[in-house]
Each structure stands twice: as C-alpha cells, then as structure tokens.
Amino acid sequence: MLALGAPSAFASFIVAPHTAGRDGDLSGNTVASPNDAGSAQYINPAGVVSETADQTMFAVAAMNFTAHYDNGMGYNHTSSKTPVLVNFWYGLGDWSGWKMSVAAYGSVGTAFDFSADPGNGVPSRLMGKLTVLNLGFVIGRQLTKDLRVGMQLTPRYGKQQFQAPTPLGNAEFDIDGFGIVGTLGLVYDLSDDLSLGLAYQSPGLVDMDGSGEVNGQKQGVEHNLHTPQSVTAGAAFQWTPKTNLLAQMKWTDYGQFENGDIKWDKTTALNQPFIGSARGRIRWGLGLEHEVVPNSFLRLSFSYEPWMIDREAVRPYLFDTRDFMVMAGYEIRYETLSLGFIGGYSTSTDRTISAAENGLTPGTYGTENDVMAGFRITWHR
C-alpha cells in the first residue's frame, strides 16, 4: 500500500518505503537530498524547492509479491499478486518566492489472497486488500541561503476488501472512503558538501464504509483507518564532485494502526481493530549516487526494518515479516527530459508463531524473494 506512506514495510506493503522515482533507486534514503519529484512528494516536501518545481514526472513500477501460510495442520497455501506503484508530479513553478506542485501517488493490487481449503479447516478465502491513493499539494520556500522548508497537504482515497471464515460463518466486506494526512520537511546545508534532512508525517485518517455480510446476513461496515505518524532524519554527503553518499533513519509509530476499528452494524461480536497489536519500528538505510558519465547516474542502496505486527495479532490476510531491501537505478538526462529505470530485490525471514502466542491463527508466515522493476520519465520545462 504505497503511500500509507511501510511492516516489514516492503514485505507486506502496509506502508511503502518509497515511490518509483529516484527515491526508489535509493530505497527511500533521500530525506537530506530530496531533489526529485518522487522524494519531494513522498519523503520530504522541502524537495519542491529545487528544479522539481519546473518538472513533470510520471513513474510506474511493478513487483511480484508472493506470500505463504502454513498452519501446521494441513493448510499450506500461497498467495501471488503483482502490485503496481504509480506516481505523477506536476510542478507549478514559483509564486512570490514559493515553489509549488501537485502530486498523485498510490498502489494498485496489493493483497493477501489465500484460497479456501475446507478439507483442512479453511472453508472460505483468506483475503485482505487495501489501496490508498493520494493527491498531494506541495509548497516550499528557501528561508535562508542554507535552509529550505516545505509542507504537503494530502487528501486521500482508500478502498478495502476482506474475506475470511469466522466462528459465525464466512465474513466479507467491500468498503471505501476519504481522508487526509500532512507532512512537513526541511533541508539544511551545513556546508557545500554536507546536508541534513528532517521530515515529519502526521497521523492520518481514512474514513471508509460500505456493505458486507456475515454468514449471508447483509449489513453495513465501517472502518476509521488510522495511519501512523513518522519522523525521518538523514544526511547527504557529496564525497566527490560525482559521488553522493546518503544515510537515513525513519521511525514509524505503527501502534497507531490499533486506533482504527472495523465495525459491523449487526454482527458486533466481530468488531475489532485493523491491527490488534503493533509496535513502533525504525527503518534505516544507505545509498550511493554516482555520475558515471555527464548526465548519466547510477544509484545503489539498501534499507532494513524488522516486523511490526506482534505475534498475537498476525493473520493470514494481514501479516508482515522482517525484510532487507536492495535497490538500484540508472537515469539518463537529456536537454528536455530524463529517463530512469529502477530495479530492486527484497528478502525476508519466515515467522513461525505458536498456538500459545496466537490462539486464532498460528503457523508459519513468509514471503518469497520479491523483485521490482519499473521506469519513469521526467520533462524539464
């Protein structure tokens, strides 16, 4: 779910660590060097105070996402999906010293979807889908020679689908709705070679409602999805005239997911938090950006984050694992446009959860080694 702005974040995509822009090449480690559309719209809005204010960008990337669940009692199934990440940026230029832009970003197709297996105690699908699409309004200003700031207000649209067996029968719903979130950021140049970046994303909200049913009984369903606040800090060092080194840490308060309740109109016994128990986590990473030949850039990076959903709250239709991500990108800049290509690989470790730790859905959870690929085009006006 891109842009809920990252569980093993990449592994279950509850909150994505980056978009398909230059920030994706660098695993999202661009808070101190957000000089591209992807970073400015998703990592640090102070990035609008750069040449991005006069650019238009379109980026798309797809990844294979394969998850498996083995309950240790005969049910052993795989879910395979292909999420697509899309982002668009249109710089509005300068207005009385303020740089402005509009941006749209989100994901399509991210899901867990395990098939039914009545012979092994699972009479219906185990399916959970959540998509959040964002429309950001970005504004920023150069306050001093060394300090630039930015802010973003982001209306958002969310859609959620769910199906799973319960003690009361098969339960399913299809709901959607709207919400909002905000982001503040700054970049401070300590010297010509060293920059520091800081960004804060506020807690967000998406109020969704729609129809559902439990054991054939139709009813309304509501979910006030709370998305977590986060603080991102990092540094960018111009090691040589052609080589830039980046380092970053991002703390995300995933426990705020517990504030969002799924409520059934009639079958109130099934009312529950979106995630029953989660904990704040830190994602950290490093990146390298090198100008191979004039106007051609190679980027390499990695990031790491442990799981955030506690063992008692893991479910087949919503789980996460510890992940380690490696990303790479190559971009060629021409006079009026740039072409970029992105690729990545994420590996994770399985989680085996005992019945003592999780009485509802124990077993072994994991994801395969995920691969991402995509491209982007940027027009320079």
PDB file of C-alpha atoms in Angstrom, residues 1 13 28 44 61-62 78 84 95 102 150 161 163 209 232-233 261 269 281 286 296 320 323 345 358:
ATOM      1  CA  MET A   1       0.000   0.000   0.000  1.00  0.00           C
ATOM      2  CA  PHE A  13       3.489  -3.243   1.761  1.00  0.00           C
ATOM      3  CA  GLY A  28      13.813   5.999   0.111  1.00  0.00           C
ATOM      4  CA  ASN A  44      10.452  15.351   2.209  1.00  0.00           C
ATOM      5  CA  ALA A  61       6.855   0.071 -11.188  1.00  0.00           C
ATOM      6  CA  ALA A  62       5.560  -3.442 -10.596  1.00  0.00           C
ATOM      7  CA  THR A  78       0.469 -19.413  -1.429  1.00  0.00           C
ATOM      8  CA  VAL A  84       1.702  -1.723  -9.353  1.00  0.00           C
ATOM      9  CA  TRP A  95       4.801  32.280  -6.929  1.00  0.00           C
ATOM     10  CA  VAL A 102       0.630  18.863  -7.222  1.00  0.00           C
ATOM     11  CA  GLY A 150       8.263  22.502   2.619  1.00  0.00           C
ATOM     12  CA  GLN A 161     -11.779  -5.608   0.723  1.00  0.00           C
ATOM     13  CA  GLN A 163     -12.967 -12.139   3.331  1.00  0.00           C
ATOM     14  CA  ASP A 209     -17.768   2.474   4.851  1.00  0.00           C
ATOM     15  CA  THR A 232      12.633  10.728   9.119  1.00  0.00           C
ATOM     16  CA  ALA A 233      16.158  12.094   9.561  1.00  0.00           C
ATOM     17  CA  ASP A 261     -11.680  -0.069  14.338  1.00  0.00           C
ATOM     18  CA  ALA A 269     -19.044  -9.610  18.001  1.00  0.00           C
ATOM     19  CA  ARG A 281       9.915   0.500  14.316  1.00  0.00           C
ATOM     20  CA  LEU A 286      22.313   3.800   2.979  1.00  0.00           C
ATOM     21  CA  SER A 296      24.044   9.691 -16.503  1.00  0.00           C
ATOM     22  CA  ASP A 320       4.469  -8.784   7.945  1.00  0.00           C
ATOM     23  CA  ASP A 323      12.906  -7.553   5.418  1.00  0.00           C
ATOM     24  CA  TYR A 345      15.114  -7.133  -4.608  1.00  0.00           C
ATOM     25  CA  ASN A 358      -1.571 -16.746  18.772  1.00  0.00           C
TER      26      ASN A 358
END
